[in-house]
Amino acid sequence: MFRTTLLIKLLIAVSWLFLTSVATANNKNESIKNDLQEYVLLISIDGYRHDYNKLHQPKNLINFAKNSARVEQFIPSFPTVTFPNHLTLVTGLYPANHGIISNRFYNPELQRDYAMNIHDAVTDGQFYQGTPLWSLARQQGLKSATYFWPGSEAKIAGYRPNYWLKYDGRTPNEERIEQVVEWFKLPTEQRPHFVTLYFSDVDSAGHHHGPEANQTREAVQYIDSLIGNLLAQVESLPFEVNIIITSDHGMAKVDEFDRLYTDKLVADNEQLIEKFIFNNDAAFSLVTAIGENKTKDLSDLKKLVDNVEGLQFYLQQDMPKHLNFTGNPSIGDAVIMSNKHYITSTDARPGVIGKHGYDPTVVTDMNTVLYAQGPAFNQQAVVKHAENIHLYPLIAEILGLTVTETIDGDITVLSPLLAHP
């Protein structure tokens, strides 16, 4: 009896030691895997136009660009506004396909409004399609972190980032940088491999003062100093980080653009008054017909628009192919567009000096930049022009992630930027 009990205890001890050694080996292997895995820091400087380095002379960004793989004209998706393009950057989908078709819109399937300032909408995953990079990372065992990236507060494709914060534009940029660095200093098993960071100052200055104003130059210089500080801290880490600096769109000076008031457009036609909902955003207006005879009402509205030089009217299904802006009910029945007007209404706030949203193939001031440094990149490689849908598969490739769904982006477009295409 004594020998049997002793034997059982011995077997239990050996089994425990074996399981412990296996667990230790697995943890060690996981740590080795994490150590070998690339890191990516994606930085968005909202409203950073493609020529701002030359125009405003930010020394840190100029030096970064000189030693970067880069895209000289990084082309945003239409409409060239903030939320749609930030989602495009992290899903590889055009706005019509990821669902956030404008900064504000009505979703008829959900029967709800979406806008940047409607918290219950921004945090509701039902509005979003596709699989953001942070969700893709989590699906495949990598941790991710976002500091104020549109969409990161919602559970999309089953996940939020491992680390994320509720948006508060009052949060000092210095605090944002400090948190990003702290994420990279976490123990290996807790450390995110995909991190995003967002700055809004350049966009705000461009809107209020215009892209070439001294105030915008000051905003660029301020963000440049912050990025210089961030780069120094990241370079001091005991591992290398791939750093990608880009933006959602550029900025155009529009204070001298002709104003087009959608309510005035139909005011002289009693048959069309109260037959439409116009969702105006300077460069475009999303039009929803609400009358009993939508086909006739839309035809009559088209005739009015066609009489205004520089305006274009398209039924959703007839949108120009290169804009990839069709097939989503949130767009509405039609779109009024212009590249030389400021589309608004008489009850709206006064227009700003700088604006975006225009067709980037016509108004090249909409275009932005892509600068990338790190072990994954050929730091002398240059691509002249590329659409921003292609960033998603590039980052997925660097992180070793498998893109499991159909996307609009194509890895071959930006793969020349890689050290090993």
Short mmCIF file of C-alpha atoms in Angstrom, two decimals:
data_model
loop_
_atom_site.label_atom_id
_atom_site.label_comp_id
_atom_site.label_asym_id
_atom_site.label_seq_id
_atom_site.Cartn_x
_atom_site.Cartn_y
_atom_site.Cartn_z
CA MET A 1 0.00 0.00 0.00
CA PHE A 2 2.80 2.40 0.92
CA ARG A 3 4.70 1.61 -2.28
CA THR A 4 1.53 2.12 -4.40
CA THR A 5 0.87 5.52 -2.82
CA LEU A 6 4.50 6.54 -3.31
CA LEU A 7 4.37 5.46 -6.95
CA ILE A 8 1.21 7.48 -7.56
CA LYS A 9 2.77 10.57 -6.00
CA LEU A 10 5.89 10.07 -8.11
CA LEU A 11 3.83 9.77 -11.30
CA ILE A 12 1.89 12.93 -10.42
CA ALA A 13 5.12 14.82 -9.81
CA VAL A 14 6.65 13.66 -13.10
CA SER A 15 3.46 14.55 -14.97
CA TRP A 16 3.40 17.99 -13.37
CA LEU A 17 7.02 18.60 -14.31
CA PHE A 18 6.33 17.45 -17.86
CA LEU A 19 3.28 19.71 -18.28
CA THR A 20 5.17 22.63 -16.75
CA SER A 21 8.09 22.17 -19.11
CA VAL A 22 5.72 21.96 -22.09
CA ALA A 23 3.93 25.15 -21.00
CA THR A 24 7.26 26.88 -20.48
CA ALA A 25 8.46 25.76 -23.90
CA ASN A 26 5.21 26.95 -25.50
CA ASN A 27 5.50 30.33 -23.79
CA LYS A 28 9.12 30.56 -24.87
CA ASN A 29 8.19 29.67 -28.44
CA GLU A 30 5.42 32.27 -28.35
CA SER A 31 7.86 34.87 -27.07
CA ILE A 32 10.32 33.97 -29.83
CA LYS A 33 7.50 34.25 -32.38
CA ASN A 34 6.49 37.65 -31.01
CA ASP A 35 10.08 38.85 -30.99
CA LEU A 36 10.47 37.85 -34.64
CA GLN A 37 7.16 39.44 -35.64
CA GLU A 38 7.33 42.87 -37.27
CA TYR A 39 5.90 45.94 -35.55
CA VAL A 40 3.95 48.64 -37.40
CA LEU A 41 3.13 52.15 -36.18
CA LEU A 42 0.63 53.87 -38.51
CA ILE A 43 0.45 57.65 -38.04
CA SER A 44 -2.24 59.83 -39.60
CA ILE A 45 -1.75 63.59 -39.83
CA ASP A 46 -5.29 64.59 -40.77
CA GLY A 47 -5.45 66.98 -43.73
CA TYR A 48 -1.75 66.71 -44.66
CA ARG A 49 -1.57 67.72 -48.33
CA HIS A 50 0.93 66.07 -50.66
CA ASP A 51 3.02 69.27 -51.01
CA TYR A 52 3.08 70.39 -47.37
CA ASN A 53 6.70 69.31 -46.89
CA LYS A 54 7.76 71.71 -49.63
CA LEU A 55 5.25 74.40 -48.70
CA HIS A 56 5.74 74.48 -44.92
CA GLN A 57 9.27 73.06 -44.51
CA PRO A 58 8.88 70.73 -41.49
CA LYS A 59 12.43 69.54 -40.85
CA ASN A 60 11.65 66.18 -39.19
CA LEU A 61 9.12 65.13 -41.80
CA ILE A 62 11.45 66.23 -44.60
CA ASN A 63 14.29 64.14 -43.14
CA PHE A 64 11.95 61.22 -42.60
CA ALA A 65 10.71 61.42 -46.20
CA LYS A 66 14.26 61.56 -47.62
CA ASN A 67 15.07 58.21 -46.01
CA SER A 68 11.72 56.57 -46.65
CA ALA A 69 9.97 54.32 -49.06
CA ARG A 70 7.29 56.68 -50.26
CA VAL A 71 4.32 57.43 -52.45
CA GLU A 72 4.55 60.94 -53.84
CA GLN A 73 0.84 61.31 -54.56
CA PHE A 74 -1.21 59.08 -52.24
CA ILE A 75 -4.74 59.28 -53.59
CA PRO A 76 -7.68 59.18 -51.16
CA SER A 77 -10.99 57.54 -52.00
CA PHE A 78 -14.07 59.54 -52.92
CA PRO A 79 -15.47 61.33 -51.05
CA THR A 80 -12.17 62.70 -49.81
CA VAL A 81 -13.30 63.25 -46.22
CA THR A 82 -12.08 62.03 -42.85
CA PHE A 83 -14.10 59.06 -41.64
CA PRO A 84 -14.49 57.27 -45.00
CA ASN A 85 -10.78 57.46 -45.75
CA HIS A 86 -9.55 56.45 -42.32
CA LEU A 87 -11.72 53.35 -42.65
CA THR A 88 -10.42 52.75 -46.17
CA LEU A 89 -6.82 52.87 -44.91
CA VAL A 90 -7.48 50.09 -42.39
CA THR A 91 -9.91 47.92 -44.41
CA GLY A 92 -8.63 48.12 -47.99
CA LEU A 93 -12.19 48.87 -49.12
CA TYR A 94 -13.71 51.85 -50.89
CA PRO A 95 -16.22 53.77 -48.72
CA ALA A 96 -19.19 52.33 -50.61
CA ASN A 97 -17.96 48.87 -49.61
CA HIS A 98 -16.96 49.42 -45.96
CA GLY A 99 -20.17 51.36 -45.28
CA ILE A 100 -18.91 54.72 -43.96
CA ILE A 101 -19.74 56.66 -47.12
CA SER A 102 -19.43 60.14 -45.61
CA ASN A 103 -18.79 61.89 -42.31
CA ARG A 104 -22.55 61.96 -41.86
CA PHE A 105 -25.31 60.08 -43.65
CA TYR A 106 -28.57 58.19 -43.19
CA ASN A 107 -28.51 54.39 -43.33
CA PRO A 108 -31.93 53.29 -44.61
CA GLU A 109 -31.37 49.64 -43.70
CA LEU A 110 -30.69 50.50 -40.06
CA GLN A 111 -33.07 53.50 -40.25
CA ARG A 112 -30.51 55.54 -38.34
CA ASP A 113 -28.27 58.53 -38.83
CA TYR A 114 -24.50 58.26 -38.66
CA ALA A 115 -22.28 61.22 -37.84
CA MET A 116 -18.92 61.78 -36.22
CA ASN A 117 -20.59 63.39 -33.20
CA ILE A 118 -23.26 60.71 -32.66
CA HIS A 119 -21.54 58.44 -30.14
CA ASP A 120 -24.13 55.65 -30.34
CA ALA A 121 -23.62 55.45 -34.11
CA VAL A 122 -19.82 55.70 -34.15
CA THR A 123 -19.58 52.85 -31.62
CA ASP A 124 -22.14 50.60 -33.36
CA GLY A 125 -20.48 47.89 -35.45
CA GLN A 126 -23.60 47.47 -37.60
CA PHE A 127 -22.57 50.53 -39.64
CA TYR A 128 -19.19 49.01 -40.58
CA GLN A 129 -18.30 46.36 -43.12
CA GLY A 130 -14.97 44.67 -43.83
CA THR A 131 -12.30 43.62 -41.35
CA PRO A 132 -10.09 46.42 -39.96
CA LEU A 133 -6.42 45.63 -39.47
CA TRP A 134 -6.85 45.53 -35.70
CA SER A 135 -9.62 42.93 -36.04
CA LEU A 136 -7.58 40.92 -38.55
CA ALA A 137 -4.64 41.00 -36.14
CA ARG A 138 -6.75 39.79 -33.24
CA GLN A 139 -8.29 37.03 -35.35
CA GLN A 140 -4.80 35.75 -36.08
CA GLY A 141 -3.24 36.09 -32.65
CA LEU A 142 -1.58 39.52 -32.70
CA LYS A 143 -2.34 42.38 -30.35
CA SER A 144 -3.26 45.84 -31.62
CA ALA A 145 -3.70 49.34 -30.19
CA THR A 146 -5.31 52.51 -31.54
CA TYR A 147 -5.11 56.06 -30.27
CA PHE A 148 -8.13 57.85 -31.77
CA TRP A 149 -8.70 56.15 -35.11
CA PRO A 150 -12.19 56.40 -36.66
CA GLY A 151 -14.04 53.13 -36.18
CA SER A 152 -11.82 51.82 -33.39
CA GLU A 153 -14.51 52.36 -30.73
CA ALA A 154 -16.86 49.88 -32.43
CA LYS A 155 -16.72 46.10 -32.43
CA ILE A 156 -16.14 45.31 -36.12
CA ALA A 157 -15.75 41.77 -37.48
CA GLY A 158 -16.07 40.58 -33.91
CA TYR A 159 -13.33 42.68 -32.33
CA ARG A 160 -12.11 46.01 -31.06
CA PRO A 161 -8.38 46.67 -30.72
CA ASN A 162 -6.81 45.19 -27.58
CA TYR A 163 -6.10 48.75 -26.44
CA TRP A 164 -8.25 51.71 -27.50
CA LEU A 165 -9.63 54.96 -26.14
CA LYS A 166 -12.86 56.91 -26.47
CA TYR A 167 -12.21 59.90 -28.70
CA ASP A 168 -11.56 63.18 -26.93
CA GLY A 169 -10.13 65.89 -29.16
CA ARG A 170 -8.98 67.81 -26.07
CA THR A 171 -6.42 65.14 -25.21
CA PRO A 172 -2.95 66.71 -25.55
CA ASN A 173 -0.90 65.28 -28.40
CA GLU A 174 2.00 64.79 -26.00
CA GLU A 175 -0.18 62.46 -23.94
CA ARG A 176 -1.03 60.46 -27.05
CA ILE A 177 2.64 60.01 -27.89
CA GLU A 178 3.47 59.00 -24.34
CA GLN A 179 0.81 56.28 -24.43
CA VAL A 180 2.00 54.90 -27.77
CA VAL A 181 5.55 54.61 -26.45
CA GLU A 182 4.25 52.92 -23.29
CA TRP A 183 2.41 50.36 -25.41
CA PHE A 184 5.66 49.47 -27.14
CA LYS A 185 7.37 49.12 -23.76
CA LEU A 186 4.92 46.51 -22.51
CA PRO A 187 6.20 42.96 -21.88
CA THR A 188 6.42 40.89 -25.06
CA GLU A 189 3.25 38.91 -24.42
CA GLN A 190 1.23 42.11 -23.83
CA ARG A 191 2.81 44.31 -26.49
CA PRO A 192 0.76 45.29 -29.58
CA HIS A 193 2.32 44.71 -32.99
CA PHE A 194 -0.03 47.06 -34.82
CA VAL A 195 -0.48 50.55 -33.38
CA THR A 196 -2.18 53.65 -34.80
CA LEU A 197 -1.84 57.31 -33.85
CA TYR A 198 -3.91 60.30 -34.99
CA PHE A 199 -3.33 64.08 -35.06
CA SER A 200 -6.06 66.57 -36.07
CA ASP A 201 -4.27 69.94 -35.75
CA VAL A 202 -3.15 70.38 -39.36
CA ASP A 203 -6.64 69.64 -40.69
CA SER A 204 -8.26 72.12 -38.30
CA ALA A 205 -5.83 74.88 -39.24
CA GLY A 206 -6.30 74.17 -42.95
CA HIS A 207 -10.08 74.49 -42.61
CA HIS A 208 -10.08 77.70 -40.61
CA HIS A 209 -7.22 79.52 -42.30
CA GLY A 210 -6.58 77.80 -45.63
CA PRO A 211 -3.81 75.39 -46.66
CA GLU A 212 -1.18 78.07 -47.35
CA ALA A 213 -1.81 80.27 -44.29
CA ASN A 214 0.77 81.01 -41.62
CA GLN A 215 -1.49 79.37 -39.02
CA THR A 216 -1.45 76.13 -41.03
CA ARG A 217 2.32 76.37 -41.32
CA GLU A 218 2.51 76.73 -37.53
CA ALA A 219 0.30 73.66 -37.08
CA VAL A 220 2.54 71.67 -39.42
CA GLN A 221 5.64 72.81 -37.54
CA TYR A 222 4.03 71.87 -34.21
CA ILE A 223 3.11 68.36 -35.35
CA ASP A 224 6.56 68.04 -36.90
CA SER A 225 8.20 68.73 -33.54
CA LEU A 226 6.00 66.08 -31.91
CA ILE A 227 6.89 63.54 -34.56
CA GLY A 228 10.57 64.30 -34.07
CA ASN A 229 10.17 63.53 -30.38
CA LEU A 230 8.21 60.36 -31.12
CA LEU A 231 10.77 59.10 -33.64
CA ALA A 232 13.57 59.59 -31.11
CA GLN A 233 11.70 57.56 -28.48
CA VAL A 234 10.80 54.77 -30.89
CA GLU A 235 14.39 54.55 -32.10
CA SER A 236 15.54 54.02 -28.51
CA LEU A 237 13.43 50.86 -28.15
CA PRO A 238 15.32 47.53 -28.09
CA PHE A 239 13.55 46.42 -31.28
CA GLU A 240 12.79 48.01 -34.65
CA VAL A 241 9.41 49.43 -35.57
CA ASN A 242 8.10 50.03 -39.09
CA ILE A 243 6.73 53.57 -39.10
CA ILE A 244 4.21 54.68 -41.72
CA ILE A 245 3.19 58.34 -41.90
CA THR A 246 0.21 59.26 -44.05
CA SER A 247 -3.11 61.11 -44.04
CA ASP A 248 -6.74 60.77 -45.02
CA HIS A 249 -6.83 63.61 -47.56
CA GLY A 250 -5.33 66.95 -48.54
CA MET A 251 -6.88 70.43 -48.51
CA ALA A 252 -8.01 73.02 -51.07
CA LYS A 253 -8.55 76.76 -50.69
CA VAL A 254 -12.27 77.23 -51.41
CA ASP A 255 -13.24 80.62 -49.98
CA GLU A 256 -13.55 82.02 -53.51
CA PHE A 257 -15.54 79.06 -54.85
CA ASP A 258 -19.09 79.86 -55.96
CA ARG A 259 -21.67 78.93 -53.33
CA LEU A 260 -24.46 76.60 -54.39
CA TYR A 261 -27.42 76.54 -51.99
CA THR A 262 -29.46 73.39 -52.45
CA ASP A 263 -32.57 74.89 -50.85
CA LYS A 264 -32.39 77.85 -53.26
CA LEU A 265 -31.92 75.46 -56.16
CA VAL A 266 -35.45 74.09 -55.75
CA ALA A 267 -37.06 77.19 -54.19
CA ASP A 268 -38.39 78.52 -57.50
CA ASN A 269 -39.95 75.20 -58.43
CA GLU A 270 -42.97 74.57 -56.21
CA GLN A 271 -43.27 71.00 -57.48
CA LEU A 272 -39.83 70.13 -56.07
CA ILE A 273 -40.00 71.87 -52.70
CA GLU A 274 -39.90 69.34 -49.85
CA LYS A 275 -39.32 66.48 -52.31
CA PHE A 276 -35.69 65.90 -51.35
CA ILE A 277 -33.32 65.54 -48.45
CA PHE A 278 -29.92 67.08 -49.24
CA ASN A 279 -26.90 66.00 -47.21
CA ASN A 280 -24.40 68.71 -48.19
CA ASP A 281 -20.65 68.63 -47.64
CA ALA A 282 -19.21 71.41 -49.84
CA ALA A 283 -17.83 69.20 -52.61
CA PHE A 284 -20.93 67.05 -52.92
CA SER A 285 -24.50 66.55 -51.78
CA LEU A 286 -26.10 63.17 -51.16
CA VAL A 287 -29.67 63.40 -52.49
CA THR A 288 -32.59 61.30 -51.27
CA ALA A 289 -35.93 61.67 -53.03
CA ILE A 290 -38.92 61.50 -50.67
CA GLY A 291 -41.81 62.37 -53.00
CA GLU A 292 -44.36 59.95 -54.40
CA ASN A 293 -42.93 60.07 -57.92
CA LYS A 294 -39.20 59.75 -57.31
CA THR A 295 -38.24 59.09 -60.91
CA LYS A 296 -39.88 62.28 -62.19
CA ASP A 297 -38.66 64.37 -59.26
CA LEU A 298 -35.07 63.24 -59.79
CA SER A 299 -35.33 63.94 -63.52
CA ASP A 300 -36.61 67.46 -62.82
CA LEU A 301 -33.85 68.07 -60.31
CA LYS A 302 -31.26 66.92 -62.83
CA LYS A 303 -32.50 69.55 -65.29
CA LEU A 304 -32.03 72.27 -62.66
CA VAL A 305 -28.53 71.08 -61.80
CA ASP A 306 -27.53 70.78 -65.45
CA ASN A 307 -28.31 74.48 -65.89
CA VAL A 308 -25.59 75.41 -63.38
CA GLU A 309 -22.14 75.41 -64.97
CA GLY A 310 -19.67 73.29 -63.05
CA LEU A 311 -22.26 71.12 -61.32
CA GLN A 312 -22.79 67.45 -62.09
CA PHE A 313 -25.81 65.33 -61.25
CA TYR A 314 -25.59 61.53 -61.14
CA LEU A 315 -28.10 58.90 -60.15
CA GLN A 316 -26.28 56.59 -57.78
CA GLN A 317 -26.12 53.79 -60.35
CA ASP A 318 -24.65 56.19 -62.92
CA MET A 319 -21.77 57.53 -60.82
CA PRO A 320 -18.45 57.75 -62.73
CA LYS A 321 -16.73 54.40 -62.51
CA HIS A 322 -13.42 55.81 -61.29
CA LEU A 323 -15.08 57.13 -58.11
CA ASN A 324 -16.21 53.64 -57.01
CA PHE A 325 -19.14 55.27 -55.24
CA THR A 326 -22.18 53.13 -55.95
CA GLY A 327 -24.01 50.08 -54.66
CA ASN A 328 -24.65 51.30 -51.13
CA PRO A 329 -28.15 52.43 -50.06
CA SER A 330 -26.67 54.99 -47.63
CA ILE A 331 -25.47 57.05 -50.60
CA GLY A 332 -29.08 57.87 -51.46
CA ASP A 333 -30.74 58.18 -54.85
CA ALA A 334 -28.32 60.63 -56.46
CA VAL A 335 -25.22 62.74 -55.92
CA ILE A 336 -24.66 66.38 -56.85
CA MET A 337 -20.96 67.04 -57.33
CA SER A 338 -18.71 69.94 -58.17
CA ASN A 339 -15.00 70.65 -58.30
CA LYS A 340 -15.44 74.42 -58.36
CA HIS A 341 -18.41 75.06 -56.04
CA TYR A 342 -19.08 75.01 -52.32
CA ILE A 343 -22.36 73.13 -51.95
CA THR A 344 -24.30 74.18 -48.86
CA SER A 345 -27.68 75.56 -47.70
CA THR A 346 -28.83 78.97 -46.51
CA ASP A 347 -29.32 77.74 -42.92
CA ALA A 348 -25.83 76.22 -42.66
CA ARG A 349 -22.93 77.78 -40.82
CA PRO A 350 -20.66 80.08 -42.85
CA GLY A 351 -18.27 78.18 -45.08
CA VAL A 352 -14.64 77.63 -44.15
CA ILE A 353 -11.57 78.76 -46.09
CA GLY A 354 -10.12 75.31 -46.63
CA LYS A 355 -12.10 72.19 -47.58
CA HIS A 356 -11.81 68.71 -49.00
CA GLY A 357 -14.19 66.08 -50.35
CA TYR A 358 -13.59 66.77 -54.05
CA ASP A 359 -12.73 64.29 -56.81
CA PRO A 360 -8.98 63.67 -56.30
CA THR A 361 -8.44 62.91 -59.99
CA VAL A 362 -9.56 66.48 -60.79
CA VAL A 363 -8.57 68.43 -57.68
CA THR A 364 -5.10 67.07 -56.90
CA ASP A 365 -4.96 69.19 -53.72
CA MET A 366 -6.97 66.30 -52.26
CA ASN A 367 -3.93 64.02 -52.51
CA THR A 368 -1.68 63.28 -49.57
CA VAL A 369 1.58 61.45 -48.79
CA LEU A 370 2.86 58.06 -47.69
CA TYR A 371 6.27 57.84 -46.02
CA ALA A 372 7.53 54.54 -44.57
CA GLN A 373 10.70 53.56 -42.70
CA GLY A 374 11.71 50.34 -41.00
CA PRO A 375 13.20 46.91 -41.62
CA ALA A 376 10.34 45.87 -43.91
CA PHE A 377 10.95 48.72 -46.37
CA ASN A 378 13.35 49.56 -49.17
CA GLN A 379 13.97 53.07 -47.95
CA GLN A 380 14.87 54.44 -51.39
CA ALA A 381 11.83 53.06 -53.20
CA VAL A 382 9.38 55.51 -54.76
CA VAL A 383 5.90 55.00 -56.18
CA LYS A 384 4.61 58.06 -58.03
CA HIS A 385 0.86 57.55 -57.61
CA ALA A 386 -1.22 55.00 -55.69
CA GLU A 387 -4.71 54.80 -54.22
CA ASN A 388 -5.00 54.45 -50.46
CA ILE A 389 -6.96 51.18 -50.74
CA HIS A 390 -3.60 49.45 -51.24
CA LEU A 391 -2.16 50.23 -47.80
CA TYR A 392 -4.21 47.51 -46.07
CA PRO A 393 -2.69 44.52 -47.87
CA LEU A 394 0.78 46.07 -47.51
CA ILE A 395 0.50 46.28 -43.71
CA ALA A 396 -1.06 42.82 -43.55
CA GLU A 397 1.91 41.47 -45.50
CA ILE A 398 4.41 43.10 -43.13
CA LEU A 399 2.62 41.71 -40.08
CA GLY A 400 2.36 38.25 -41.59
CA LEU A 401 -1.42 38.37 -41.60
CA THR A 402 -3.56 36.54 -44.12
CA VAL A 403 -6.24 38.66 -45.80
CA THR A 404 -9.22 36.33 -45.62
CA GLU A 405 -11.87 38.45 -47.37
CA THR A 406 -12.17 40.08 -50.78
CA ILE A 407 -10.87 43.66 -50.67
CA ASP A 408 -10.41 46.46 -53.20
CA GLY A 409 -6.71 46.87 -52.46
CA ASP A 410 -3.96 44.95 -54.26
CA ILE A 411 -0.63 44.06 -52.63
CA THR A 412 1.24 44.32 -55.95
CA VAL A 413 0.67 48.10 -56.16
CA LEU A 414 2.72 49.00 -53.08
CA SER A 415 4.92 45.90 -52.83
CA PRO A 416 7.76 47.78 -54.64
CA LEU A 417 8.15 49.70 -51.36
CA LEU A 418 9.12 46.55 -49.50
CA ALA A 419 12.69 45.46 -48.89
CA HIS A 420 11.71 42.03 -50.20
CA PRO A 421 8.78 42.54 -52.62
#
